[in-house]
Coordinates of C-alpha atoms in Angstrom, one line a residue:
Chain L
X1 CA -7.1 11.4 36.8
X2 CA -4.9 14.2 37.9
X3 CA -5.4 17.8 36.8
X4 CA -4.2 18.6 33.4
X5 CA -4.9 21.1 30.6
X6 CA -5.1 20.8 26.9
X7 CA -3.7 23.6 24.7
X8 CA -2.5 24.4 21.2
X9 CA 0.9 25.8 20.3
X10 CA 2.4 27.0 17.1
X11 CA 5.7 25.1 16.8
X12 CA 7.7 26.1 13.8
X13 CA 4.4 26.9 12.0
X14 CA 2.7 23.6 12.9
X15 CA -0.4 23.6 15.0
X16 CA 0.6 21.4 17.9
X17 CA -1.6 19.9 20.6
X18 CA -0.1 19.7 24.1
X19 CA -1.3 18.2 27.4
X20 CA 0.3 19.7 30.5
X21 CA -0.2 18.7 34.1
X22 CA 1.4 18.1 37.5
X23 CA 4.1 19.9 39.5
X24 CA 7.8 19.5 39.9
X25 CA 10.8 19.2 37.6
X26 CA 10.0 19.6 33.8
X27 CA 9.4 16.3 32.0
X28 CA 8.7 16.0 28.3
X29 CA 7.0 12.8 27.2
X30 CA 7.3 11.8 23.6
X31 CA 4.7 9.2 22.4
X32 CA 5.3 6.4 19.9
X33 CA 3.2 5.3 16.9
X34 CA 0.1 5.4 19.1
X35 CA -0.9 6.3 22.7
X36 CA -1.1 10.1 22.2
X37 CA -3.9 12.7 22.4
X38 CA -5.2 11.5 25.7
X39 CA -4.0 11.9 29.3
X40 CA -3.2 8.3 30.0
X41 CA -2.6 6.7 33.4
X42 CA 1.2 6.9 32.9
X43 CA 1.0 10.7 32.3
X44 CA -1.1 11.0 35.5
X45 CA 1.5 8.9 37.5
X46 CA 4.4 11.0 36.3
X47 CA 2.4 14.2 37.0
X48 CA 2.5 13.3 40.7
X49 CA 6.2 14.1 40.7
X50 CA 6.9 16.2 37.6
X51 CA 5.5 18.9 35.4
X52 CA 4.5 16.8 32.4
X53 CA 4.4 18.1 28.9
X54 CA 3.0 15.6 26.4
X55 CA 2.7 16.9 22.8
X56 CA 1.0 15.2 19.9
X57 CA 3.7 15.0 17.2
X58 CA 2.8 16.4 13.8
X59 CA 0.7 13.7 12.0
X60 CA -0.7 12.4 15.3
X61 CA -3.5 13.1 17.6
X62 CA -4.9 16.6 17.5
X63 CA -1.8 18.1 15.9
X64 CA -1.8 19.0 12.2
X65 CA -0.2 16.9 9.5
X66 CA 3.1 17.9 8.2
X67 CA 3.7 15.5 5.3
X68 CA 7.1 16.9 4.5
X69 CA 8.3 15.5 7.8
X70 CA 9.6 12.1 6.4
X71 CA 12.9 11.7 8.3
X72 CA 13.7 11.2 11.9
X73 CA 15.8 14.3 11.8
X74 CA 12.7 16.4 11.1
X75 CA 11.2 15.2 14.4
X76 CA 14.4 15.9 16.2
X77 CA 14.3 19.5 15.0
X78 CA 10.7 19.6 15.9
X79 CA 11.5 18.5 19.4
X80 CA 14.1 21.2 19.6
X81 CA 11.5 23.8 18.5
X82 CA 9.0 22.5 21.0
X83 CA 11.4 22.8 23.9
X84 CA 12.2 26.4 22.8
X85 CA 8.5 27.2 22.4
X86 CA 7.9 25.9 26.0
X87 CA 11.0 27.7 27.3
X88 CA 12.3 24.5 28.9
X89 CA 16.0 24.8 29.7
X90 CA 16.9 21.3 31.0
X91 CA 14.0 18.9 31.1
X92 CA 13.9 15.2 31.6
X93 CA 13.1 13.7 28.2
X94 CA 11.1 10.4 28.1
X95 CA 10.5 8.7 24.8
X96 CA 8.4 5.6 24.2
X97 CA 8.8 3.4 21.1
X98 CA 9.1 5.6 18.0
X99 CA 9.3 8.5 20.4
X100 CA 12.2 6.8 22.0
X101 CA 14.1 7.0 18.7
X102 CA 13.3 10.7 18.4
X103 CA 14.5 11.2 22.0
X104 CA 17.7 9.2 21.5
X105 CA 18.6 11.1 18.3
X106 CA 17.8 14.4 20.1
X107 CA 20.1 13.5 23.0
X108 CA 22.9 12.5 20.6
X109 CA 22.5 15.7 18.6
X110 CA 22.0 18.2 21.5
X111 CA 24.4 16.8 24.1
X112 CA 23.8 19.5 26.7
X113 CA 20.1 20.2 26.7
X114 CA 18.7 17.6 29.0
X115 CA 18.7 16.8 32.7
X116 CA 18.1 13.1 32.0
X117 CA 16.9 10.8 29.3
X118 CA 14.7 7.7 29.4
X119 CA 14.3 5.4 26.4
X120 CA 11.3 3.1 26.9
X121 CA 10.9 0.1 24.5
X122 CA 12.5 2.3 21.9
X123 CA 12.5 1.9 18.2
X124 CA 15.4 2.4 15.8
X125 CA 18.1 -0.1 16.8
X126 CA 19.4 -2.0 13.8
X127 CA 18.7 -5.7 13.8
X128 CA 19.7 -8.6 11.6
X129 CA 17.7 -11.0 9.4
X130 CA 18.1 -13.6 12.1
X131 CA 16.7 -11.4 14.9
X132 CA 13.2 -12.2 16.0
X133 CA 11.6 -8.9 15.2
X134 CA 8.1 -9.1 13.7
X135 CA 6.8 -7.2 10.7
X136 CA 5.1 -4.4 12.6
X137 CA 2.9 -3.2 9.7
X138 CA 1.8 -6.8 8.8
X139 CA 0.8 -7.5 12.4
X140 CA -1.0 -4.1 12.5
X141 CA -2.8 -5.2 9.3
X142 CA -4.0 -8.3 11.1
X143 CA -5.2 -6.2 14.0
X144 CA -7.4 -7.5 16.8
X145 CA -5.9 -10.1 19.2
X146 CA -2.7 -10.7 17.3
X147 CA -1.8 -7.0 17.3
X148 CA -2.8 -6.7 21.0
X149 CA -0.6 -9.7 21.8
X150 CA 2.4 -8.2 20.0
X151 CA 2.3 -4.9 22.0
X152 CA 0.6 -5.8 25.3
X153 CA 1.5 -8.4 27.9
X154 CA -1.5 -7.4 30.0
X155 CA -4.5 -8.0 27.6
X156 CA -6.9 -6.6 30.2
X157 CA -5.1 -3.2 29.8
X158 CA -5.5 -3.5 26.0
X159 CA -9.2 -4.2 26.4
X160 CA -9.7 -1.3 28.8
X161 CA -8.0 1.2 26.3
X162 CA -9.1 0.0 22.9
X163 CA -12.5 -0.9 21.4
X164 CA -12.9 -4.3 19.9
X165 CA -14.1 -4.4 17.2
X166 CA -12.7 -0.9 16.4
X167 CA -15.2 1.8 15.4
X168 CA -14.8 3.6 12.1
X169 CA -13.3 6.5 14.0
X170 CA -10.8 4.2 15.6
X171 CA -9.8 2.8 12.2
X172 CA -9.3 6.2 10.7
X173 CA -7.2 7.3 13.7
X174 CA -5.0 4.1 13.4
X175 CA -4.6 4.7 9.7
X176 CA -3.4 8.2 10.2
X177 CA -1.0 7.2 13.0
X178 CA 0.3 4.3 11.0
X179 CA 0.7 6.4 7.9
X180 CA 2.7 8.9 9.9
X181 CA 4.8 6.1 11.2
X182 CA 5.2 4.5 7.8
X183 CA 6.3 7.8 6.3
X184 CA 9.3 7.6 8.6
X185 CA 10.0 3.9 9.0
X186 CA 8.3 1.7 6.3
X187 CA 11.3 0.9 4.1
X188 CA 14.0 1.8 6.6
X189 CA 12.9 -0.4 9.6
X190 CA 15.6 1.2 11.8
X191 CA 18.0 4.0 12.1
X192 CA 21.2 2.6 10.6
X193 CA 23.5 5.2 12.1
X194 CA 22.1 5.1 15.6
X195 CA 24.9 2.8 17.0
X196 CA 27.5 5.4 15.9
X197 CA 25.6 8.3 17.5
X198 CA 24.4 6.8 20.8
X199 CA 28.0 7.0 22.4
X200 CA 27.8 10.8 22.0
X201 CA 25.0 11.0 24.7
X202 CA 26.4 12.5 27.9
X203 CA 23.0 12.7 29.7
X204 CA 22.2 10.3 32.6
X205 CA 20.1 7.7 30.8
X206 CA 17.7 5.0 31.8
X207 CA 16.8 2.3 29.2
X208 CA 13.5 0.8 30.3
X209 CA 12.1 -2.3 28.7
X210 CA 9.0 -4.4 29.3
X211 CA 10.1 -7.9 30.4
X212 CA 7.7 -9.4 27.8
X213 CA 8.6 -7.0 25.0
X214 CA 7.7 -8.8 21.7
X215 CA 8.1 -6.0 19.2
X216 CA 11.7 -5.0 20.0
X217 CA 13.2 -8.0 21.9
X218 CA 15.1 -7.4 25.1
X219 CA 18.5 -7.9 23.4
X220 CA 17.8 -4.7 21.5
X221 CA 17.1 -2.8 24.7
X222 CA 20.4 -4.0 26.1
X223 CA 22.2 -2.8 23.0
X224 CA 20.9 0.7 23.6
X225 CA 22.2 0.5 27.2
X226 CA 25.6 -0.8 26.1
X227 CA 26.1 2.0 23.6
X228 CA 25.1 4.9 25.8
X229 CA 27.9 5.6 28.3
X230 CA 25.8 6.6 31.3
X231 CA 22.9 4.2 30.7
X232 CA 21.3 1.9 33.2
X233 CA 19.1 -0.9 31.8
X234 CA 15.9 -1.6 33.7
X235 CA 13.2 -4.2 33.1
X236 CA 9.5 -3.7 34.0
X237 CA 8.1 -7.1 35.1
X238 CA 4.9 -8.4 33.6
X239 CA 4.8 -5.6 31.0
X240 CA 5.2 -5.7 27.2
X241 CA 5.9 -3.1 24.6
X242 CA 3.2 -0.8 26.2
X243 CA 5.0 -0.9 29.5
X244 CA 4.1 2.8 30.5
X245 CA 0.4 2.1 30.1
X246 CA 0.6 -1.5 31.4
X247 CA 2.4 -0.7 34.6
X248 CA 2.1 3.1 35.1
X249 CA 3.2 3.1 38.8
X250 CA 6.3 1.0 38.3
X251 CA 7.1 3.1 35.2
X252 CA 6.9 6.3 37.2
X253 CA 9.1 4.8 39.9
X254 CA 11.7 4.1 37.3
X255 CA 11.6 7.7 36.1
X256 CA 11.9 8.9 39.8
X257 CA 14.9 6.6 40.2
X258 CA 16.5 8.2 37.2
X259 CA 15.8 11.7 38.6
X260 CA 17.4 10.6 41.9
X261 CA 20.5 9.4 40.0
X262 CA 20.8 12.9 38.5
X263 CA 20.4 14.8 41.9
X264 CA 22.8 12.3 43.6
Chain O
X1 CA -16.8 -2.1 -29.1
X2 CA -13.2 -3.4 -29.0
X3 CA -12.2 -6.6 -27.4
X4 CA -9.0 -7.2 -25.4
X5 CA -7.8 -10.7 -24.3
X6 CA -6.4 -10.3 -20.8
X7 CA -4.3 -12.9 -19.0
X8 CA -3.2 -12.9 -15.3
X9 CA -1.1 -16.0 -15.7
X10 CA -2.1 -17.4 -12.3
X11 CA -0.5 -20.3 -10.5
X12 CA -3.4 -22.7 -10.7
X13 CA -2.1 -25.5 -8.4
X14 CA -3.1 -24.2 -4.9
X15 CA -3.0 -26.8 -2.2
X16 CA -6.4 -28.4 -1.3
X17 CA -6.2 -26.9 2.2
X18 CA -5.2 -23.4 0.9
X19 CA -8.1 -21.5 2.5
X20 CA -7.7 -23.1 5.9
X21 CA -3.9 -23.0 6.0
X22 CA -2.9 -19.7 4.4
X23 CA -3.9 -16.2 5.2
X24 CA -3.0 -14.9 1.7
X25 CA -2.1 -15.9 -1.8
X26 CA 0.4 -13.0 -1.7
X27 CA 3.6 -11.8 0.1
X28 CA 4.1 -14.7 2.5
X29 CA 2.4 -17.5 0.6
X30 CA 5.5 -19.9 0.4
X31 CA 7.2 -20.1 -2.9
X32 CA 8.1 -23.7 -2.2
X33 CA 4.6 -24.4 -3.6
X34 CA 5.7 -23.1 -7.0
X35 CA 6.9 -26.0 -9.1
X36 CA 9.1 -24.7 -12.0
X37 CA 8.8 -27.9 -14.0
X38 CA 5.0 -27.5 -14.1
X39 CA 5.6 -23.8 -14.6
X40 CA 7.3 -24.4 -18.0
X41 CA 4.2 -26.0 -19.3
X42 CA 1.8 -23.5 -17.8
X43 CA 3.6 -20.4 -19.0
X44 CA 3.7 -21.8 -22.6
X45 CA 0.1 -22.9 -22.5
X46 CA -0.9 -19.4 -21.4
X47 CA 1.2 -17.8 -24.2
X48 CA -0.4 -20.1 -26.8
X49 CA -3.8 -19.1 -25.5
X50 CA -2.9 -15.4 -25.9
X51 CA -1.5 -15.9 -29.4
X52 CA -4.7 -17.8 -30.4
X53 CA -6.8 -14.7 -29.4
X54 CA -5.4 -13.0 -32.5
X55 CA -6.8 -15.8 -34.7
X56 CA -10.2 -15.6 -32.8
X57 CA -10.4 -11.9 -33.9
X58 CA -9.7 -10.1 -30.7
X59 CA -8.3 -6.5 -31.0
X60 CA -5.5 -6.9 -28.5
X61 CA -3.8 -9.0 -25.9
X62 CA -3.1 -7.7 -22.4
X63 CA -0.7 -8.6 -19.6
X64 CA 0.0 -7.0 -16.2
X65 CA 2.5 -6.9 -13.3
X66 CA 2.3 -8.7 -10.0
X67 CA 4.9 -9.8 -7.5
X68 CA 5.4 -12.7 -5.1
X69 CA 2.0 -14.3 -5.4
X70 CA -0.1 -17.0 -6.9
X71 CA -2.7 -14.7 -8.5
X72 CA -0.6 -13.6 -11.3
X73 CA 2.9 -14.8 -12.1
X74 CA 4.2 -12.0 -14.3
X75 CA 6.6 -10.0 -12.1
X76 CA 7.9 -8.5 -15.4
X77 CA 5.1 -8.1 -17.9
X78 CA 7.4 -6.5 -20.4
X79 CA 9.1 -9.8 -20.8
X80 CA 5.8 -11.5 -21.8
X81 CA 4.9 -8.5 -24.0
X82 CA 8.3 -8.9 -25.8
X83 CA 7.4 -12.6 -26.6
X84 CA 4.0 -11.5 -27.9
X85 CA 5.6 -9.0 -30.3
X86 CA 7.3 -12.0 -32.0
X87 CA 4.3 -14.4 -31.9
X88 CA 1.5 -12.0 -33.1
X89 CA 1.2 -9.9 -36.3
X90 CA -1.9 -7.7 -36.0
X91 CA -3.2 -7.3 -32.5
X92 CA -2.3 -4.5 -30.1
X93 CA -0.2 -5.6 -27.1
X94 CA -1.1 -3.9 -23.8
X95 CA 0.8 -3.9 -20.6
X96 CA -1.9 -2.8 -18.1
X97 CA 0.3 -1.9 -16.5
X98 CA 3.7 -1.3 -15.4
X99 CA 3.6 -0.4 -11.6
X100 CA 5.4 2.9 -11.7
X101 CA 6.2 3.4 -8.0
X102 CA 7.5 -0.1 -7.6
X103 CA 10.4 0.6 -10.0
X104 CA 13.1 2.8 -8.5
X105 CA 14.2 3.8 -11.9
X106 CA 11.2 4.8 -14.1
X107 CA 13.4 5.7 -17.0
X108 CA 13.8 1.9 -17.5
X109 CA 10.1 1.7 -18.2
X110 CA 10.3 4.5 -20.8
X111 CA 13.1 2.6 -22.4
X112 CA 11.5 -0.8 -22.4
X113 CA 8.1 0.4 -23.7
X114 CA 9.9 2.3 -26.4
X115 CA 11.8 -0.8 -27.4
X116 CA 8.6 -2.9 -27.5
X117 CA 6.7 -0.2 -29.5
X118 CA 9.5 0.0 -32.2
X119 CA 9.9 -3.8 -32.4
X120 CA 6.1 -4.4 -32.6
X121 CA 5.6 -1.8 -35.3
X122 CA 3.7 0.5 -33.0
X123 CA 1.3 -2.0 -31.4
X124 CA 1.9 -1.2 -27.8
X125 CA -0.6 0.1 -25.2
X126 CA 1.2 1.3 -22.1
X127 CA -0.9 1.1 -18.9
X128 CA 0.4 2.6 -15.7
X129 CA -0.7 1.5 -12.3
X130 CA 0.5 2.0 -8.7
X131 CA 0.7 -1.7 -7.9
X132 CA -1.4 -3.4 -5.2
X133 CA -0.9 -2.7 -1.5
X134 CA 0.5 -6.2 -1.1
X135 CA 3.4 -5.3 -3.4
X136 CA 4.5 -2.5 -1.1
X137 CA 5.1 -5.2 1.5
X138 CA 6.8 -7.5 -1.0
X139 CA 9.2 -5.0 -2.5
X140 CA 9.7 -2.7 0.5
X141 CA 8.5 0.4 -1.2
X142 CA 7.0 3.1 1.0
X143 CA 3.2 3.2 0.4
X144 CA 3.0 6.7 1.7
X145 CA 5.0 7.8 -1.4
X146 CA 2.9 5.8 -3.8
X147 CA 0.7 8.5 -5.4
X148 CA 3.4 11.1 -5.6
X149 CA 5.9 8.6 -7.2
X150 CA 3.2 7.5 -9.7
X151 CA 2.6 11.0 -10.9
X152 CA 6.2 12.0 -11.1
X153 CA 7.2 8.8 -12.9
X154 CA 4.3 9.3 -15.3
X155 CA 5.4 12.9 -16.1
X156 CA 9.0 11.9 -16.6
X157 CA 8.2 9.0 -18.9
X158 CA 5.8 11.0 -21.1
X159 CA 8.3 13.8 -21.3
X160 CA 11.1 11.3 -22.2
X161 CA 8.9 10.0 -25.0
X162 CA 7.8 13.3 -26.4
X163 CA 10.5 15.9 -25.9
X164 CA 14.0 15.8 -27.5
X165 CA 16.8 14.7 -25.2
X166 CA 19.0 15.1 -23.5
X167 CA 17.3 17.1 -20.8
X168 CA 17.7 17.3 -17.0
X169 CA 15.0 16.0 -14.6
X170 CA 14.8 17.3 -11.1
X171 CA 11.9 15.8 -9.2
X172 CA 11.0 15.0 -5.6
X173 CA 11.9 11.3 -6.1
X174 CA 13.9 11.1 -9.3
X175 CA 16.8 13.0 -10.6
X176 CA 18.6 12.5 -13.9
X177 CA 21.3 14.7 -15.4
X178 CA 20.6 13.2 -18.8
X179 CA 17.2 12.0 -19.9
X180 CA 17.9 10.8 -23.4
X181 CA 16.3 7.3 -24.0
X182 CA 17.3 5.4 -27.1
X183 CA 15.1 4.2 -28.9
X184 CA 12.2 6.6 -29.0
X185 CA 8.7 5.1 -29.4
X186 CA 7.2 4.6 -32.9
X187 CA 3.7 5.8 -32.1
X188 CA 3.1 9.5 -32.1
X189 CA 3.0 11.3 -29.8
X190 CA 3.6 8.2 -27.7
X191 CA 2.0 4.7 -27.1
X192 CA -1.6 5.0 -25.8
X193 CA -1.6 5.2 -22.0
X194 CA -4.4 3.4 -20.1
X195 CA -5.2 3.9 -16.4
X196 CA -6.7 0.9 -14.6
X197 CA -8.2 1.7 -11.2
X198 CA -11.0 1.2 -8.8
X199 CA -12.8 4.4 -9.4
X200 CA -11.5 6.9 -6.9
X201 CA -12.4 10.5 -7.7
X202 CA -8.7 11.4 -8.0
X203 CA -7.8 8.8 -10.6
X204 CA -10.9 9.3 -12.6
X205 CA -10.3 13.1 -12.7
X206 CA -6.7 12.5 -13.7
X207 CA -7.6 10.2 -16.5
X208 CA -10.3 12.5 -17.8
X209 CA -7.9 15.4 -17.7
X210 CA -5.3 13.6 -19.8
X211 CA -8.0 11.9 -21.9
X212 CA -6.6 8.5 -21.0
X213 CA -8.8 5.4 -21.2
X214 CA -9.9 4.6 -17.7
X215 CA -10.4 0.9 -16.9
X216 CA -12.5 -0.2 -13.9
X217 CA -11.1 -3.4 -12.3
X218 CA -13.2 -6.1 -10.6
X219 CA -16.1 -4.1 -9.2
X220 CA -19.9 -4.3 -9.2
X221 CA -21.5 -2.9 -12.3
X222 CA -23.2 -0.2 -10.2
X223 CA -19.7 1.2 -9.2
X224 CA -18.5 0.9 -12.8
X225 CA -21.5 3.0 -13.9
X226 CA -20.7 5.6 -11.2
X227 CA -17.1 5.8 -12.4
X228 CA -18.0 6.2 -16.1
X229 CA -20.7 8.8 -15.3
X230 CA -18.1 10.6 -13.3
X231 CA -15.5 10.5 -16.0
X232 CA -18.0 11.8 -18.6
X233 CA -19.2 14.5 -16.3
X234 CA -15.7 15.7 -15.4
X235 CA -14.6 15.6 -19.0
X236 CA -17.6 17.8 -20.0
X237 CA -17.8 20.1 -17.1
X238 CA -14.2 20.5 -16.0
X239 CA -12.2 19.9 -19.2
X240 CA -14.8 20.9 -21.8
X241 CA -15.0 17.9 -24.1
X242 CA -17.3 14.9 -24.7
X243 CA -15.7 11.6 -23.6
X244 CA -16.0 8.8 -26.2
X245 CA -16.6 5.1 -25.6
X246 CA -12.9 4.4 -26.4
X247 CA -12.0 6.2 -23.2
X248 CA -14.1 3.9 -20.9
X249 CA -12.9 0.3 -20.4
X250 CA -14.3 -2.5 -18.2
X251 CA -12.3 -5.4 -16.9
X252 CA -14.9 -8.2 -16.3
X253 CA -14.3 -11.9 -16.2
X254 CA -16.6 -13.5 -18.7
X255 CA -17.9 -17.1 -19.3
X256 CA -20.1 -18.2 -22.1
X257 CA -21.8 -21.6 -22.4
X258 CA -24.8 -23.2 -24.1
X259 CA -27.3 -21.9 -21.6
X260 CA -27.4 -19.6 -18.6
X261 CA -27.7 -22.5 -16.2
X262 CA -24.8 -24.4 -17.7
X263 CA -22.6 -21.3 -17.8
X264 CA -23.2 -20.5 -14.1
X265 CA -22.6 -24.1 -13.0
X266 CA -19.4 -24.5 -15.1
X267 CA -17.9 -21.1 -14.2
X268 CA -18.6 -21.0 -10.5
X269 CA -15.5 -22.9 -9.2
X270 CA -13.1 -20.8 -11.2
X271 CA -14.7 -17.5 -10.4
X272 CA -14.6 -18.5 -6.8
X273 CA -10.9 -19.4 -7.2
X274 CA -10.2 -15.9 -8.5
X275 CA -12.2 -13.9 -5.9
X276 CA -11.8 -16.2 -2.9
X277 CA -8.3 -17.5 -3.3
X278 CA -6.4 -15.5 -5.8
X279 CA -7.6 -12.2 -4.3
X280 CA -7.1 -13.4 -0.7
X281 CA -4.7 -10.7 0.5
X282 CA -4.8 -11.2 4.3
X283 CA -3.3 -8.4 6.2
X284 CA -1.4 -7.0 3.2
X285 CA -4.1 -5.3 1.1
X286 CA -4.1 -1.9 2.6
X287 CA -0.8 -0.7 3.9
X288 CA -0.8 2.7 5.7
X289 CA -0.8 5.6 3.4
X290 CA -1.6 3.6 0.2
X291 CA -4.9 5.4 0.2
X292 CA -5.5 8.9 1.7
X293 CA -7.3 9.3 5.0
X294 CA -10.2 10.8 3.0
X295 CA -10.4 7.8 0.6
X296 CA -10.4 5.4 3.5
X297 CA -13.2 7.3 5.2
X298 CA -15.2 7.0 1.9
X299 CA -14.4 3.3 1.7
X300 CA -15.6 2.7 5.3
X301 CA -18.8 4.5 4.5
X302 CA -19.5 2.4 1.4
X303 CA -18.3 -0.8 3.0
X304 CA -18.5 -3.1 0.0
X305 CA -18.3 -6.8 0.7
X306 CA -14.7 -8.1 0.8
X307 CA -13.9 -10.3 -2.2
X308 CA -13.7 -13.5 -0.1
X309 CA -17.3 -13.0 1.0
X310 CA -18.8 -12.6 -2.5
X311 CA -21.1 -15.4 -3.5
X312 CA -21.8 -16.6 -7.1
X313 CA -25.0 -14.5 -7.0
X314 CA -23.1 -11.4 -5.9
X315 CA -20.6 -11.9 -8.7
X316 CA -23.1 -12.5 -11.5
X317 CA -26.1 -10.5 -10.4
X318 CA -23.9 -7.7 -9.1
X319 CA -22.1 -7.5 -12.4
X320 CA -18.5 -8.3 -11.2
X321 CA -18.6 -11.0 -13.9
X322 CA -20.6 -11.7 -17.1
X323 CA -21.8 -15.3 -17.2
X324 CA -24.5 -16.8 -19.5
X325 CA -25.6 -18.0 -22.8
X326 CA -24.4 -16.1 -25.9
X327 CA -27.7 -14.1 -26.0
X328 CA -27.4 -13.2 -22.3
X329 CA -23.8 -12.1 -22.7
X330 CA -24.7 -10.0 -25.8
X331 CA -27.5 -8.3 -23.9
X332 CA -25.2 -7.5 -21.0
X333 CA -22.6 -6.1 -23.4
X334 CA -25.2 -4.0 -25.1
X335 CA -25.9 -2.5 -21.6
X336 CA -22.2 -1.5 -21.4
X337 CA -22.2 -0.1 -24.9
X338 CA -25.5 1.8 -24.7
X339 CA -26.1 2.6 -21.0
X340 CA -22.6 3.0 -19.7
X341 CA -21.1 4.3 -23.0
X342 CA -18.1 2.0 -22.4
X343 CA -16.4 0.8 -25.6
X344 CA -13.4 -1.3 -24.4
X345 CA -14.0 -4.8 -23.1
X346 CA -11.1 -6.3 -21.2
X347 CA -11.8 -10.0 -20.5
X348 CA -10.4 -13.2 -21.8
X349 CA -11.4 -16.8 -21.5
X350 CA -9.5 -18.3 -18.7
X351 CA -10.0 -17.7 -15.0
X352 CA -8.1 -19.2 -12.0
X353 CA -7.5 -22.9 -12.4
X354 CA -9.9 -23.4 -15.3
X355 CA -8.9 -26.4 -17.4
X356 CA -7.8 -25.8 -21.0
X357 CA -10.8 -27.4 -22.6
X358 CA -13.2 -25.1 -20.8
X359 CA -11.0 -22.1 -21.8
X360 CA -11.2 -23.3 -25.4
X361 CA -15.0 -23.6 -25.4
X362 CA -15.3 -20.2 -23.7
X363 CA -13.1 -18.4 -26.2
X364 CA -14.8 -20.1 -29.2
X365 CA -18.3 -19.3 -28.1
X366 CA -17.4 -15.7 -27.2
X367 CA -15.4 -15.1 -30.3
X368 CA -17.9 -16.7 -32.8
X369 CA -21.3 -16.0 -31.2
X370 CA -20.9 -12.8 -29.0
X371 CA -18.2 -10.7 -30.6
X372 CA -19.7 -10.5 -34.1
X373 CA -23.1 -9.4 -32.7
X374 CA -21.5 -6.5 -30.9
X375 CA -19.3 -5.6 -33.9
X376 CA -22.3 -5.6 -36.2
X377 CA -24.1 -3.2 -33.8
X378 CA -21.3 -0.7 -33.9

């Protein structure tokens, strides 16, 4: 693992845990419903090319809870406050899953704050009753292999990163992460206004999807790319919803490709 | 001791391969397995059974609310309660309860209970519950808001019943320019409120503070004792009064037969139906945020057996259920009365898919051999 440091910030009054490592252009990584708190292989790969800032969102990891934050907008404003606290003028913003929704809404709200945007297996796109989108919380309730198969294509990566059976500590961590997710998404399922807002995005954008994504089918990823004017749609072979963790090198190459598009 | 005849109105005709084929009797258990033509007979048999409880001398009849499942087919318990107001004369009629957070408009509950209370001549008991975790899946209600919605809806309903309207309500979840329900309830200050629960510190404290009867649901007698001790202790030390037996209720399936051995043998399949099939909740029992992180940590520490792993010995010897000869059942109820200081028995005679003739025998033995002995001891 590459060098990184763990620090705590006060972001709009909320004690926020941040991992920082690497050298190069600034890159802010926003985690999804899970995969926070630790310096994962995808952070390490990105840190070979970028200065990576990976905060735990309020309600996740080692950051405090902020139970009043029950709307996507609250996390968009938090992200704004985080960038100001870190003094980042024009970072690359990478959001995975639920963090992809935060990042997309941020880019549509603040159209001149980012160097580039990457949405990775992002949440939030409206779907219809006919679309093959599983009930995320029910599958999370089943846990074990069924949950692993929903979010991972490479089960060996799942096995390397998660205990089975989970410890009590794991169960309590999942419960907190899922509670924070449910507070935002339980009855909403998606962000109904997102298709109206995405065309506002002026930042060069990569929409990156695992080829075996089973939580948000590929058609949903293509929809993001169709709605964002400067977006390029990219698939990561052999990966599922957890593409950054499943294929960290390929994932980092895709972000480098995005950076090269910006400088070119 | 007072006796309340509780009915879940289950759907008794589960397929023979239910346990192997279905992960749950709730949420996604297909409703093609519900047969409305059989349903007509079943609903009416259940109603007759509840009406008969009045003649058998019970103090009240109780119904409750469950959605999209085979365990209890009363999505709207107030409808059944309305029928019971017309078919009974004396008994109290309890809804234990309306699931407050599951109704987007709690003022409707204030109105409906007030209607029932007036029509029944003041015989209504109004229980309030949060609804099960499964119902947050079925009705798309956010489980992370469950507790706060419960408390706010409770406060709104009690104020609507007790303070003159119209008044304005501005809460976190509910806003009304005009709270002014017609009719107002007959009982003063309002129909009795019961709180069913599983004994969390927070619920027990809340019930003790409001002096509401607290009812333990489907738990081993050791946990019931702990909850009642806690209630009595909190009442005395924190709120400065002595809790009485009519504040402590226990909901325990009961089966009486000629001897202990016969009772166990006869009751076993139906108790198993209830705990192994009816309460099979699959992945839906504990949605995120339905309990706090702290409560979950306590639950993981205690780690009680899940319902579907309980054996007949666990159920009877652990005190989830009361099963035996009249003398045995009387002895167990004396334990509740004298050791636990609990004075409200919530039971009934039917359980799961128990056939009508067994229900009839059970209610007759309980009502004629057990109840009088407890009443005489009061």
